[in-house]
């Protein structure tokens, strides 16, 4: 169990960037988790996000990139040179932990560093966690790392998740965050997340849960499945396995969209209605 975990349930929600008011009006109902992104040291922004989400009954899940946005910042954090900033974050979190909060240090790090730098990120995550814990900031706050699912995919011959998700990371992580979007394979949560779970089990963590920090589907680009089918198959898997997955955030933003790839839910009325129905499912927390 971890702060924000609802045994037997999956907390479902979204990220929505700078257009949350529009996205919320489209949904016409509340959602369970709100994924947000802040820069290193902007702890006032973190506090603002937490207050707003808690006022609406949502679980805040905030990602903070490391200083300088890459390996040089990881090195500074791992060495202890950024402990003062982490202690300041600890004070912010402790002042806002009447309700659960999720905070992530530098999500998808394997996109921002080389394989040789993976263990540097791991040491930085460990230091981030240890300073927060020592300051009493993890009483009602969970700090899951988030890795891209591609890192664990058997088709990825260039990367090794063990270079990033070390034993130290697994021991500290309340659960392992995973980002995965629809792709040409047509594989959904049902195929892709069990690979991550089996990978952790082989390393001695058979009961470690996963959470999805970013996920989305689009109808124009991928022929294997429609967006609605992909969402339904993925969330059906989550619904059947609430003991293995505890939280799912849909990427309801145009930020990563491109030609023929439109992730937001308003791509079609049916896609939006599908997500609305899932928010009302008895296993989903909205």
CSV table of C-alpha atoms in Angstrom, one decimal:
chain,number,residue,atom,x,y,z
A,1,UNK,CA,0.0,0.0,0.0
A,2,UNK,CA,1.1,3.6,-0.6
A,3,UNK,CA,-0.4,7.0,0.0
A,4,UNK,CA,-3.3,7.5,-2.4
A,5,UNK,CA,-3.7,3.7,-2.9
A,6,UNK,CA,-7.3,2.5,-2.9
A,7,UNK,CA,-7.3,-1.3,-2.4
A,8,UNK,CA,-9.5,-3.0,-4.9
A,9,UNK,CA,-9.8,0.2,-7.0
A,10,UNK,CA,-8.0,2.0,-9.7
A,11,UNK,CA,-7.7,5.8,-9.5
A,12,UNK,CA,-8.5,7.2,-13.0
A,13,UNK,CA,-7.9,10.7,-14.3
A,14,UNK,CA,-5.9,12.7,-16.7
A,15,UNK,CA,-3.3,15.4,-17.4
A,16,UNK,CA,-4.6,18.4,-19.4
A,17,UNK,CA,-1.8,21.0,-19.5
A,18,UNK,CA,-2.9,24.6,-19.8
A,19,UNK,CA,-6.4,23.7,-21.1
A,20,UNK,CA,-7.8,21.9,-18.0
A,21,UNK,CA,-10.9,24.1,-17.8
A,22,UNK,CA,-11.9,23.1,-21.4
A,23,UNK,CA,-11.1,19.4,-20.8
A,24,UNK,CA,-13.0,19.4,-17.5
A,25,UNK,CA,-16.0,21.0,-19.2
A,26,UNK,CA,-15.9,18.3,-21.9
A,27,UNK,CA,-15.9,15.5,-19.3
A,28,UNK,CA,-18.7,17.1,-17.3
A,29,UNK,CA,-17.7,15.1,-14.3
A,30,UNK,CA,-14.9,14.8,-11.7
A,31,UNK,CA,-11.8,12.7,-12.2
A,32,UNK,CA,-9.6,10.9,-9.7
A,33,UNK,CA,-6.0,11.7,-10.5
A,34,UNK,CA,-4.6,14.9,-12.0
A,35,UNK,CA,-1.1,14.6,-13.5
A,36,UNK,CA,0.9,17.9,-13.6
A,37,UNK,CA,4.4,19.0,-14.5
A,38,UNK,CA,6.6,21.6,-12.7
A,39,UNK,CA,10.2,22.7,-13.1
A,40,UNK,CA,12.9,22.1,-10.5
A,41,UNK,CA,12.7,24.5,-7.6
A,42,UNK,CA,9.2,25.8,-8.4
A,43,UNK,CA,7.8,24.5,-5.1
A,44,UNK,CA,5.3,27.4,-4.9
A,45,UNK,CA,3.8,26.0,-8.1
A,46,UNK,CA,3.8,22.5,-6.6
A,47,UNK,CA,2.0,23.8,-3.5
A,48,UNK,CA,-0.6,25.6,-5.8
A,49,UNK,CA,-1.2,22.4,-7.8
A,50,UNK,CA,-1.7,20.3,-4.6
A,51,UNK,CA,-4.1,22.8,-3.1
A,52,UNK,CA,-6.3,23.1,-6.2
A,53,UNK,CA,-6.5,19.3,-6.7
A,54,UNK,CA,-7.2,18.6,-3.1
A,55,UNK,CA,-10.0,21.2,-3.1
A,56,UNK,CA,-11.6,19.3,-6.0
A,57,UNK,CA,-11.1,15.9,-4.3
A,58,UNK,CA,-8.5,14.8,-6.8
A,59,UNK,CA,-5.2,13.0,-6.2
A,60,UNK,CA,-2.3,15.3,-7.3
A,61,UNK,CA,0.5,13.5,-9.2
A,62,UNK,CA,3.2,16.0,-10.0
A,63,UNK,CA,6.4,15.4,-12.0
A,64,UNK,CA,9.4,17.5,-11.4
A,65,UNK,CA,12.3,17.3,-13.9
A,66,UNK,CA,15.8,17.3,-12.3
A,67,UNK,CA,17.8,20.6,-12.3
A,68,UNK,CA,19.1,21.5,-15.8
A,69,UNK,CA,16.7,18.8,-17.2
A,70,UNK,CA,19.3,16.0,-17.6
A,71,UNK,CA,22.4,14.2,-16.4
A,72,UNK,CA,24.2,17.2,-15.0
A,73,UNK,CA,21.3,17.8,-12.7
A,74,UNK,CA,21.1,14.1,-11.8
A,75,UNK,CA,24.8,14.3,-10.8
A,76,UNK,CA,24.2,17.3,-8.6
A,77,UNK,CA,21.2,15.6,-6.9
A,78,UNK,CA,23.1,12.3,-6.4
A,79,UNK,CA,26.1,14.1,-4.9
A,80,UNK,CA,24.0,15.9,-2.3
A,81,UNK,CA,24.6,19.3,-3.7
A,82,UNK,CA,20.8,19.9,-4.2
A,83,UNK,CA,19.8,18.6,-0.7
A,84,UNK,CA,18.7,22.1,0.3
A,85,UNK,CA,16.2,22.3,-2.5
A,86,UNK,CA,14.9,18.9,-1.7
A,87,UNK,CA,14.5,19.8,2.0
A,88,UNK,CA,12.5,22.9,0.8
A,89,UNK,CA,10.3,20.6,-1.2
A,90,UNK,CA,9.9,18.4,1.9
A,91,UNK,CA,8.6,21.4,3.8
A,92,UNK,CA,6.1,22.2,1.0
A,93,UNK,CA,4.9,18.6,0.9
A,94,UNK,CA,4.5,18.3,4.7
A,95,UNK,CA,2.5,21.5,4.7
A,96,UNK,CA,0.0,20.0,2.2
A,97,UNK,CA,-0.2,16.3,3.2
A,98,UNK,CA,-3.5,16.2,5.0
A,99,UNK,CA,-4.6,14.2,1.9
A,100,UNK,CA,-2.3,12.0,-0.3
A,101,UNK,CA,0.1,13.4,-2.9
A,102,UNK,CA,2.2,11.7,-5.6
A,103,UNK,CA,5.5,13.4,-6.6
A,104,UNK,CA,7.8,12.1,-9.2
A,105,UNK,CA,11.5,12.9,-9.8
A,106,UNK,CA,12.4,13.3,-13.5
A,107,UNK,CA,9.9,11.1,-15.4
A,108,UNK,CA,11.1,9.1,-18.4
A,109,UNK,CA,14.8,9.6,-17.7
A,110,UNK,CA,15.9,7.1,-20.4
A,111,UNK,CA,14.7,9.7,-22.9
A,112,UNK,CA,17.1,12.3,-21.5
A,113,UNK,CA,20.3,10.3,-20.9
A,114,UNK,CA,22.5,7.5,-22.2
A,115,UNK,CA,22.5,3.9,-21.0
A,116,UNK,CA,25.7,4.7,-19.2
A,117,UNK,CA,24.0,7.5,-17.3
A,118,UNK,CA,21.1,5.3,-16.2
A,119,UNK,CA,22.6,4.5,-12.8
A,120,UNK,CA,23.4,8.2,-12.3
A,121,UNK,CA,19.6,8.9,-12.5
A,122,UNK,CA,19.0,6.0,-10.2
A,123,UNK,CA,21.4,7.4,-7.6
A,124,UNK,CA,19.7,10.8,-7.9
A,125,UNK,CA,16.2,9.2,-7.4
A,126,UNK,CA,17.5,7.4,-4.4
A,127,UNK,CA,18.9,10.6,-2.9
A,128,UNK,CA,15.7,12.5,-3.7
A,129,UNK,CA,13.7,9.8,-1.9
A,130,UNK,CA,16.1,9.5,1.1
A,131,UNK,CA,16.1,13.2,1.8
A,132,UNK,CA,12.3,13.5,1.6
A,133,UNK,CA,12.0,10.5,3.9
A,134,UNK,CA,14.6,11.7,6.4
A,135,UNK,CA,12.6,15.0,6.6
A,136,UNK,CA,9.3,13.2,7.3
A,137,UNK,CA,7.8,14.2,4.0
A,138,UNK,CA,6.7,10.7,2.9
A,139,UNK,CA,4.2,10.1,5.6
A,140,UNK,CA,1.3,10.8,3.3
A,141,UNK,CA,3.2,11.3,0.0
A,142,UNK,CA,4.4,8.7,-2.5
A,143,UNK,CA,7.3,9.3,-4.8
A,144,UNK,CA,6.9,6.8,-7.7
A,145,UNK,CA,9.5,6.9,-10.5
A,146,UNK,CA,8.1,6.9,-14.0
A,147,UNK,CA,9.8,5.0,-16.8
A,148,UNK,CA,8.8,4.6,-20.4
A,149,UNK,CA,7.3,1.2,-21.2
A,150,UNK,CA,9.6,1.0,-24.3
A,151,UNK,CA,12.5,0.5,-21.9
A,152,UNK,CA,10.9,-2.9,-20.9
A,153,UNK,CA,9.8,-3.9,-24.4
A,154,UNK,CA,11.5,-7.0,-25.9
A,155,UNK,CA,11.8,-5.2,-29.2
A,156,UNK,CA,14.0,-2.6,-27.6
A,157,UNK,CA,17.5,-4.1,-28.2
A,158,UNK,CA,19.4,-0.9,-27.3
A,159,UNK,CA,18.3,-0.3,-23.7
A,160,UNK,CA,18.3,-2.4,-20.5
A,161,UNK,CA,15.8,-1.4,-17.8
A,162,UNK,CA,18.3,-2.7,-15.2
A,163,UNK,CA,20.6,0.2,-16.0
A,164,UNK,CA,17.8,2.6,-14.7
A,165,UNK,CA,15.6,0.7,-12.4
A,166,UNK,CA,18.2,-0.6,-10.0
A,167,UNK,CA,17.5,-2.6,-6.9
A,168,UNK,CA,17.9,0.5,-4.8
A,169,UNK,CA,15.1,2.2,-6.9
A,170,UNK,CA,12.8,-0.8,-6.6
A,171,UNK,CA,13.3,-1.0,-2.8
A,172,UNK,CA,12.4,2.7,-2.4
A,173,UNK,CA,9.6,3.0,-5.1
A,174,UNK,CA,6.1,2.8,-3.6
A,175,UNK,CA,5.1,1.6,-7.1
A,176,UNK,CA,6.6,1.8,-10.5
A,177,UNK,CA,5.2,4.4,-12.9
A,178,UNK,CA,5.0,3.5,-16.6
A,179,UNK,CA,4.2,5.7,-19.6
A,180,UNK,CA,2.7,3.9,-22.6
A,181,UNK,CA,0.8,5.1,-25.6
A,182,UNK,CA,-0.9,3.2,-28.4
A,183,UNK,CA,1.6,2.2,-31.1
A,184,UNK,CA,1.8,0.1,-34.3
A,185,UNK,CA,1.8,-3.2,-32.4
A,186,UNK,CA,-1.8,-2.7,-31.2
A,187,UNK,CA,-0.8,-4.1,-27.8
A,188,UNK,CA,-2.6,-2.6,-24.9
A,189,UNK,CA,-2.1,-2.6,-21.1
A,190,UNK,CA,-3.0,-6.3,-21.2
A,191,UNK,CA,0.2,-7.2,-23.1
A,192,UNK,CA,2.6,-4.4,-22.1
A,193,UNK,CA,2.2,-4.0,-18.4
A,194,UNK,CA,2.5,-7.7,-17.5
A,195,UNK,CA,6.0,-7.6,-19.0
A,196,UNK,CA,6.9,-4.9,-16.6
A,197,UNK,CA,5.4,-6.8,-13.7
A,198,UNK,CA,7.2,-10.0,-14.6
A,199,UNK,CA,10.5,-8.0,-14.9
A,200,UNK,CA,10.1,-6.7,-11.4
A,201,UNK,CA,9.1,-10.2,-10.1
A,202,UNK,CA,12.3,-11.7,-11.5
A,203,UNK,CA,14.3,-9.2,-9.5
A,204,UNK,CA,12.6,-10.1,-6.3
A,205,UNK,CA,9.6,-7.7,-6.2
A,206,UNK,CA,6.6,-9.9,-7.2
A,207,UNK,CA,4.1,-7.7,-5.3
A,208,UNK,CA,5.3,-4.3,-6.6
A,209,UNK,CA,2.4,-2.5,-8.3
A,210,UNK,CA,2.5,-0.3,-11.4
A,211,UNK,CA,0.7,3.0,-12.2
A,212,UNK,CA,0.3,4.6,-15.5
A,213,UNK,CA,1.5,8.2,-15.6
A,214,UNK,CA,0.8,8.9,-19.3
A,215,UNK,CA,-1.3,6.9,-21.8
A,216,UNK,CA,-3.4,7.7,-24.8
A,217,UNK,CA,-4.8,6.4,-28.1
A,218,UNK,CA,-5.6,7.9,-31.4
A,219,UNK,CA,-7.7,6.7,-34.3
A,220,UNK,CA,-6.0,8.2,-37.4
A,221,UNK,CA,-2.5,6.8,-37.1
A,222,UNK,CA,-2.7,3.1,-36.0
A,223,UNK,CA,-4.6,0.6,-38.0
A,224,UNK,CA,-4.5,-2.3,-35.5
A,225,UNK,CA,-7.2,-0.9,-33.3
A,226,UNK,CA,-9.4,2.1,-33.0
A,227,UNK,CA,-8.7,4.5,-30.1
A,228,UNK,CA,-12.0,3.4,-28.4
A,229,UNK,CA,-11.1,-0.3,-28.6
A,230,UNK,CA,-7.5,0.4,-27.4
A,231,UNK,CA,-8.9,2.4,-24.4
A,232,UNK,CA,-11.5,-0.2,-23.6
A,233,UNK,CA,-9.1,-3.2,-23.8
A,234,UNK,CA,-6.5,-1.3,-21.6
A,235,UNK,CA,-8.9,-0.2,-18.9
A,236,UNK,CA,-10.6,-3.6,-18.9
A,237,UNK,CA,-7.3,-5.1,-18.0
A,238,UNK,CA,-6.8,-2.5,-15.3
A,239,UNK,CA,-10.3,-3.2,-14.0
A,240,UNK,CA,-9.5,-6.9,-13.7
A,241,UNK,CA,-6.2,-6.3,-11.9
A,242,UNK,CA,-6.6,-3.6,-9.2
A,243,UNK,CA,-4.1,-5.5,-7.1
A,244,UNK,CA,-1.4,-4.9,-9.7
A,245,UNK,CA,-2.3,-1.4,-11.0
A,246,UNK,CA,-3.4,1.4,-8.8
A,247,UNK,CA,-3.6,4.6,-10.9
A,248,UNK,CA,-4.1,5.6,-14.5
A,249,UNK,CA,-3.7,9.1,-16.0
A,250,UNK,CA,-4.8,9.7,-19.6
A,251,UNK,CA,-2.8,12.3,-21.6
A,252,UNK,CA,-5.6,14.6,-22.5
A,253,UNK,CA,-3.4,17.2,-24.1
A,254,UNK,CA,-2.1,18.1,-27.6
A,255,UNK,CA,1.4,18.5,-26.3
A,256,UNK,CA,2.7,15.2,-27.8
A,257,UNK,CA,0.3,15.2,-30.8
A,258,UNK,CA,1.6,15.4,-34.4
A,259,UNK,CA,0.4,14.8,-37.9
A,260,UNK,CA,-2.3,12.0,-37.8
A,261,UNK,CA,-1.7,11.5,-34.1
A,262,UNK,CA,-4.2,13.3,-31.9
A,263,UNK,CA,-4.2,12.1,-28.3
A,264,UNK,CA,-6.9,14.2,-26.6
A,265,UNK,CA,-10.3,12.7,-25.8
A,266,UNK,CA,-12.2,15.2,-28.0
A,267,UNK,CA,-10.8,13.5,-31.1
A,268,UNK,CA,-14.3,12.0,-31.5
A,269,UNK,CA,-17.6,12.1,-29.5
A,270,UNK,CA,-17.4,8.3,-29.1
A,271,UNK,CA,-13.9,8.5,-27.6
A,272,UNK,CA,-14.9,11.1,-25.1
A,273,UNK,CA,-18.1,9.1,-24.2
A,274,UNK,CA,-16.0,6.0,-23.7
A,275,UNK,CA,-13.7,7.7,-21.1
A,276,UNK,CA,-16.7,9.2,-19.4
A,277,UNK,CA,-18.2,5.8,-18.9
A,278,UNK,CA,-15.0,4.5,-17.5
A,279,UNK,CA,-14.9,7.3,-14.9
A,280,UNK,CA,-18.3,5.9,-13.7
A,281,UNK,CA,-17.1,2.3,-13.5
A,282,UNK,CA,-17.5,0.8,-10.0
A,283,UNK,CA,-13.8,-0.2,-9.9
A,284,UNK,CA,-12.5,3.2,-11.0
A,285,UNK,CA,-12.1,6.1,-8.6
A,286,UNK,CA,-13.1,9.4,-10.1
